[in-house]
Coordinates of C-alpha atoms in Angstrom, one line a residue:
Chain A
M1 CA -4.1 43.3 39.7
D2 CA -2.8 42.3 36.2
A3 CA -3.1 38.3 34.5
P4 CA 0.8 36.6 34.5
S5 CA 2.0 37.6 30.8
H6 CA 2.9 35.3 29.1
P7 CA 4.9 35.1 26.1
P8 CA 3.8 35.1 22.5
L9 CA 2.7 32.0 21.2
H10 CA 6.0 31.8 18.2
E11 CA 8.6 32.7 21.7
S12 CA 7.4 29.6 23.4
L13 CA 6.8 27.5 20.1
R14 CA 10.1 28.4 19.1
A15 CA 11.7 27.4 22.0
E16 CA 10.1 24.0 22.3
F17 CA 11.6 23.2 18.8
D18 CA 15.0 24.2 20.2
L19 CA 14.3 21.6 22.6
I20 CA 12.6 19.3 20.2
Q21 CA 15.9 19.9 18.1
R22 CA 18.3 18.8 20.2
K23 CA 16.9 15.3 21.0
I24 CA 16.8 14.6 17.8
D25 CA 20.2 15.3 17.8
H26 CA 21.4 13.5 20.5
I27 CA 18.8 10.6 19.8
G28 CA 21.1 10.2 16.4
E29 CA 23.8 10.7 18.6
F30 CA 22.4 7.5 20.5
E31 CA 21.6 5.5 17.2
N32 CA 25.6 5.6 15.4
R33 CA 26.8 5.3 19.9
V34 CA 24.3 1.7 19.1
R35 CA 25.5 1.0 15.5
G36 CA 29.3 1.1 17.1
W37 CA 29.1 -1.1 19.5
S38 CA 26.9 -3.5 17.4
L39 CA 29.7 -3.3 14.9
T40 CA 31.9 -3.7 17.7
L41 CA 31.0 -6.4 18.8
Q42 CA 29.5 -8.7 16.7
T43 CA 33.5 -8.4 15.0
A44 CA 35.0 -9.6 18.2
I45 CA 32.5 -12.7 18.4
I46 CA 33.7 -13.3 14.8
A47 CA 37.3 -13.4 15.3
A48 CA 36.5 -15.4 18.5
L49 CA 34.9 -17.4 16.0
F50 CA 38.2 -18.0 14.1
S51 CA 40.2 -17.2 16.6
G52 CA 40.8 -21.3 16.9
K53 CA 40.5 -20.8 20.5
L54 CA 37.6 -22.2 21.6
P55 CA 37.1 -25.5 23.4
E56 CA 39.2 -28.0 20.8
M57 CA 35.6 -30.1 21.0
A58 CA 33.7 -27.3 19.5
S59 CA 33.6 -28.4 15.2
G60 CA 31.9 -26.8 12.6
Y61 CA 28.3 -27.2 13.8
V62 CA 28.7 -26.6 17.6
T63 CA 30.4 -23.7 16.6
V64 CA 27.7 -22.2 14.9
L65 CA 25.4 -22.7 17.6
L66 CA 27.9 -21.3 19.8
G67 CA 28.1 -18.2 17.4
L68 CA 24.1 -18.5 17.1
P69 CA 24.2 -15.0 20.3
A70 CA 26.2 -13.0 18.0
I71 CA 22.9 -12.8 16.1
G72 CA 20.6 -12.1 19.2
V73 CA 22.9 -10.2 20.2
I74 CA 22.7 -7.8 16.7
F75 CA 18.8 -8.0 16.9
L76 CA 18.9 -6.3 20.5
F77 CA 21.4 -4.0 19.1
H78 CA 18.9 -3.3 16.8
Y79 CA 15.4 -3.3 18.6
L80 CA 17.4 -0.4 20.6
E81 CA 17.6 2.0 17.8
Q82 CA 13.9 0.9 16.5
R83 CA 13.3 2.7 19.4
Q84 CA 15.0 5.1 19.7
R85 CA 13.8 6.0 16.0
I86 CA 10.1 5.6 16.8
L87 CA 10.9 8.9 19.7
S88 CA 12.7 10.5 16.6
R89 CA 10.3 10.0 14.7
A90 CA 7.4 11.1 16.8
L91 CA 9.6 14.5 18.1
G92 CA 9.9 14.6 13.8
R93 CA 6.0 15.0 13.3
R94 CA 6.0 17.3 16.6
A95 CA 8.5 19.5 14.7
I96 CA 6.0 19.0 12.0
A97 CA 3.4 21.0 14.0
I98 CA 5.7 23.8 15.3
E99 CA 7.1 24.7 11.6
R100 CA 3.7 24.7 10.2
A101 CA 2.0 26.4 13.1
L102 CA 5.4 28.7 12.9
D103 CA 4.7 29.4 9.2
Q104 CA 1.2 30.2 9.3
L105 CA 2.1 32.9 12.7
I106 CA 5.5 34.5 10.7
V107 CA 4.8 34.1 6.5
E108 CA 2.6 36.3 5.5
R109 CA 1.1 34.3 2.2
D110 CA -0.7 35.1 -0.4
W111 CA -3.5 32.7 -0.1
S112 CA -6.8 33.5 -0.4
A113 CA -8.7 35.0 2.8
R114 CA -11.1 31.3 3.1
K115 CA -7.8 29.4 2.3
R116 CA -5.5 31.1 5.3
Q117 CA -8.2 30.6 7.8
T118 CA -8.1 27.2 7.3
M119 CA -5.3 26.5 7.1
M120 CA -4.6 28.7 10.6
K121 CA -7.2 26.5 12.3
L122 CA -6.0 23.5 11.0
A123 CA -2.7 24.0 11.9
M124 CA -4.1 24.8 15.5
E125 CA -5.5 21.5 15.7
D126 CA -2.0 19.9 14.8
L127 CA -0.3 21.8 17.2
D128 CA -2.3 20.7 19.9
G129 CA -1.1 23.4 22.7
T130 CA 2.6 24.3 23.4
P131 CA 4.1 22.3 25.1
R132 CA 4.1 19.5 24.1
I133 CA 7.6 16.9 24.1
A134 CA 7.1 14.8 27.5
V135 CA 3.3 13.7 26.0
T136 CA 5.0 13.3 23.0
M137 CA 7.6 11.0 24.0
A138 CA 5.0 9.2 26.3
L139 CA 2.5 8.4 23.5
A140 CA 5.7 7.1 21.2
S141 CA 7.7 4.9 24.2
R142 CA 3.6 3.3 24.5
Q143 CA 4.1 1.5 21.2
G144 CA 4.3 -2.1 21.2
L145 CA 6.8 -5.4 20.4
F146 CA 5.0 -5.8 17.9
F147 CA 4.8 -2.6 16.4
T148 CA 8.9 -2.0 17.0
V149 CA 9.7 -5.4 15.2
K150 CA 7.3 -4.4 12.7
G151 CA 9.7 -0.9 11.9
M152 CA 13.0 -3.3 12.0
L153 CA 11.4 -4.4 9.2
P154 CA 11.9 -2.3 6.1
F155 CA 15.3 -3.1 4.4
R156 CA 16.2 0.8 2.9
L157 CA 15.6 1.9 6.9
N158 CA 18.1 -1.2 8.5
F159 CA 20.5 -2.6 5.5
F160 CA 22.8 -1.5 8.1
Y161 CA 21.4 -4.3 10.6
Y162 CA 20.6 -6.3 7.3
F163 CA 24.3 -6.3 5.9
E164 CA 25.7 -7.1 10.3
Y165 CA 22.9 -10.4 10.2
A166 CA 24.1 -11.4 6.9
L167 CA 27.9 -11.3 7.8
T168 CA 27.2 -13.1 10.9
L169 CA 25.4 -15.7 9.0
M170 CA 28.6 -15.9 6.7
A171 CA 30.8 -16.1 8.6
L172 CA 29.1 -19.1 11.1
G173 CA 28.5 -20.9 7.9
A174 CA 31.8 -20.8 6.5
L175 CA 33.0 -22.1 10.0
C176 CA 30.6 -24.9 9.6
F177 CA 31.5 -26.0 6.0
L178 CA 35.6 -25.2 6.5
R179 CA 36.4 -26.1 9.3
P180 CA 37.4 -29.1 10.0
A181 CA 35.8 -31.9 12.0
H182 CA 37.9 -32.6 15.2
T183 CA 41.0 -34.9 15.4
P184 CA 42.0 -35.9 18.5
E185 CA 44.9 -36.2 19.2
H186 CA 45.8 -39.9 18.9
S187 CA 43.4 -40.0 16.0
L188 CA 44.3 -44.1 14.1
T189 CA 43.6 -41.7 10.7
P190 CA 46.9 -41.5 9.0
A191 CA 47.6 -37.8 8.2
V192 CA 49.8 -38.8 5.0
P193 CA 48.7 -41.8 2.2
V194 CA 49.0 -45.0 3.9
S195 CA 51.9 -46.7 1.6
S196 CA 54.3 -43.7 2.8
V197 CA 53.8 -44.1 6.1
Y198 CA 54.7 -47.9 5.7
Q199 CA 58.2 -47.1 4.0
I200 CA 58.3 -44.8 6.6
N201 CA 57.8 -46.7 9.4
V202 CA 59.8 -49.2 7.7
D203 CA 63.0 -46.9 7.3
Q204 CA 62.1 -46.0 10.6
L205 CA 62.6 -49.6 11.5
H206 CA 65.6 -50.2 10.4
Y207 CA 67.2 -46.6 11.3
L208 CA 66.6 -47.7 14.4
N209 CA 68.3 -51.3 13.9
D210 CA 71.1 -49.6 12.4
A211 CA 71.8 -46.4 14.6
G212 CA 70.3 -46.8 18.0
H213 CA 68.6 -44.4 20.3
Q214 CA 68.7 -41.3 17.5
V215 CA 65.1 -40.6 17.3
Q216 CA 65.6 -37.2 16.8
R217 CA 67.2 -38.0 13.1
V218 CA 64.8 -40.0 12.8
E219 CA 61.8 -37.9 12.6
K220 CA 63.5 -35.9 10.4
K221 CA 64.2 -38.2 8.2
T222 CA 61.0 -39.1 8.3
V223 CA 60.0 -35.9 7.0
N224 CA 61.6 -36.0 4.7
N225 CA 61.0 -39.1 3.4
S226 CA 56.9 -37.8 3.1
N227 CA 57.7 -34.8 1.6
R228 CA 60.0 -36.9 -1.4
K229 CA 57.1 -39.0 -1.6
S230 CA 54.5 -36.0 -1.7
Q231 CA 56.1 -34.5 -4.6
Chain B
M1 CA -24.9 21.8 2.1
S2 CA -22.2 24.5 2.2
E3 CA -21.3 23.6 5.7
K4 CA -20.7 20.2 4.2
I5 CA -18.7 21.7 1.4
E6 CA -16.4 23.9 3.6
E7 CA -16.5 20.6 6.0
V8 CA -14.8 19.2 2.4
R9 CA -12.5 22.2 1.4
E10 CA -11.1 21.9 4.8
Q11 CA -10.2 17.7 4.1
M12 CA -9.1 19.3 0.7
F13 CA -6.7 21.5 2.3
D14 CA -5.7 18.8 5.6
L15 CA -4.3 16.5 3.4
V16 CA -2.9 19.2 0.7
G17 CA -1.1 21.6 3.3
H18 CA 0.3 18.1 5.6
I19 CA 1.6 17.2 1.7
S20 CA 3.1 21.0 1.8
Y21 CA 5.1 20.7 4.8
G22 CA 6.7 17.5 4.5
D23 CA 4.5 15.6 6.9
F24 CA 3.7 12.1 5.3
S25 CA 3.2 10.3 8.5
D26 CA -0.2 8.9 7.6
L27 CA -1.4 10.1 4.4
D28 CA -4.4 7.7 4.2
A29 CA -6.0 8.7 6.8
Y30 CA -6.1 12.0 5.2
W31 CA -7.0 10.7 2.2
A32 CA -9.6 8.6 4.1
S33 CA -11.0 12.2 5.7
L34 CA -11.4 13.4 2.2
A35 CA -13.6 10.5 1.1
N36 CA -15.9 11.3 3.8
A37 CA -16.6 14.2 3.4
L38 CA -17.4 13.6 0.3
R39 CA -19.6 11.4 1.3
S40 CA -21.6 13.3 3.3
L41 CA -22.4 15.3 0.5
D42 CA -26.2 14.3 -0.4
F43 CA -26.5 14.2 -4.2
K44 CA -29.6 13.0 -4.9
D45 CA -29.4 11.7 -7.9
G46 CA -26.0 10.3 -7.0
A47 CA -24.7 7.5 -7.1
E48 CA -23.9 5.1 -4.2
I49 CA -20.7 6.0 -2.6
T50 CA -19.7 3.2 -1.0
N51 CA -17.2 3.3 2.3
T52 CA -14.7 1.1 0.6
K53 CA -14.1 3.6 -2.8
S54 CA -11.3 5.5 -3.2
V55 CA -11.7 9.7 -3.3
A56 CA -10.3 9.6 -7.2
R57 CA -13.9 6.9 -7.8
I58 CA -15.9 9.3 -5.2
L59 CA -15.0 12.2 -7.8
S60 CA -16.1 10.0 -11.1
E61 CA -18.9 9.0 -9.8
I62 CA -19.7 12.5 -9.2
A63 CA -18.3 14.0 -12.1
G64 CA -20.7 11.2 -14.3
M65 CA -23.7 13.3 -13.0
S66 CA -22.2 16.3 -14.8
P67 CA -21.2 17.5 -17.7
N68 CA -18.1 19.2 -16.8
D69 CA -15.1 17.4 -17.3
L70 CA -13.0 16.6 -14.2
G71 CA -10.5 14.7 -15.8
D72 CA -7.3 16.4 -14.7
L73 CA -9.2 16.4 -11.4
I74 CA -9.7 12.7 -11.1
G75 CA -6.5 12.2 -12.7
L76 CA -5.0 13.6 -10.3
A77 CA -6.3 12.2 -7.4
K78 CA -5.6 9.0 -9.2
D79 CA -1.4 9.9 -8.9
M80 CA -1.9 10.9 -5.7
E81 CA -3.3 7.9 -4.5
E82 CA -1.1 5.9 -6.1
L83 CA 2.2 8.1 -5.1
S84 CA 0.9 7.7 -1.2
H85 CA -0.8 5.3 -0.9
G86 CA 0.1 2.9 2.7
R87 CA 3.3 4.9 2.6
S88 CA 5.3 6.2 5.9
F89 CA 6.7 9.1 6.3
D90 CA 10.1 6.6 6.1
A91 CA 9.2 4.5 3.0
I92 CA 8.2 6.7 0.5
D93 CA 11.2 7.9 -2.0
E94 CA 11.9 11.1 -2.6
E95 CA 11.5 11.2 -5.9
D96 CA 7.8 10.7 -5.2
V97 CA 8.0 12.9 -2.4
E98 CA 8.6 15.7 -4.5
E99 CA 5.8 14.3 -7.5
L100 CA 3.7 14.4 -5.0
E101 CA 4.2 17.8 -3.4
S102 CA 4.0 19.2 -6.6
L103 CA 0.6 17.0 -7.7
A104 CA -0.7 18.2 -4.4
G105 CA -0.3 22.1 -6.1
D106 CA -2.7 21.0 -8.2
F107 CA -4.9 18.8 -7.1
E108 CA -5.4 22.3 -4.6
V109 CA -6.3 24.6 -8.0
A110 CA -8.8 22.0 -9.6
F111 CA -10.2 21.2 -5.7
E112 CA -11.0 24.3 -5.3
T113 CA -12.6 24.9 -8.4
F114 CA -14.9 21.7 -8.3
L115 CA -15.6 23.1 -5.0
D116 CA -16.7 27.1 -6.5
T117 CA -18.1 26.1 -10.0
V118 CA -18.8 22.4 -10.7
L119 CA -20.2 20.5 -7.6
P120 CA -22.7 24.2 -7.4
E121 CA -24.2 22.9 -9.8
I122 CA -24.0 19.0 -9.4
L123 CA -25.9 19.9 -6.0
A124 CA -28.7 22.4 -8.3
D125 CA -29.3 19.6 -10.7
G126 CA -30.0 16.8 -7.9
N127 CA -32.2 19.5 -6.5

């Protein structure tokens, strides 16, 4: 009985290379999608914080506390992308090993016999058989939390998320320092200088005494008086 | 001894090969393998080569036993180690990659000369 025939090594390598290429493309698309989700959610959270629709009791500092989960959400997206990046990098290294082996198998180079022999041996050692997509991905998935977070630190690779963190922190800082503390509806604090209020009240009384129940006109007059004073 | 020299050569090709194929994922490990292969050479009159020394330093010590000038090789090794040390595939700059690839080509030629001509003389002197 004849032994089963296998495709030549370079054909198997090409098939694996194509598969890896498609996987890397999909991971790239997924990374872009994650960034889109992150940006959309962050925009929504910041818009909500600035919309004034938060509970009225939210002072500046309470607003910041409410906004902190936004940072957590960005971190989760960042972490998710980093996990995908680890997979992508492992597959990238596998692609390099395949390219190197294909190069040795297919391309004729003006190398000494010794170098050719050594390079072929090294390429095959690097390749470590084919196919190995599942093994490569399984090994990459074993990377733990510390390794993943460490990869999230270099600025040049993570500037998108650093930008998002900075933007959110700036928005929260702006809310903390610029948003006035809550003023109860019936606060005793006057909205206009005391002297004006006194003046207006006197006018009101005088007007009410003269005109009786014409409250609407009184309010109008109060506003006019206030404006004139401030000018 | 020739087996050990071939091991050194293989580790050099491994380092240079990975650089020329654009694989900078673990260059420190390839440098360490090359350094270990050099350490395995038995220099009878040679200085002590400790585990903490870089390839450039080891080559300097070897060159110290020989009248041949290995300045280029040591300089290339130093430059390559500085460019690649502690850098992963993602952390290395594009211009550094090009420079590293260029240095790797020169390093290979200089190292082959070292292995084929200089090293046998050193070993003969040592013996």
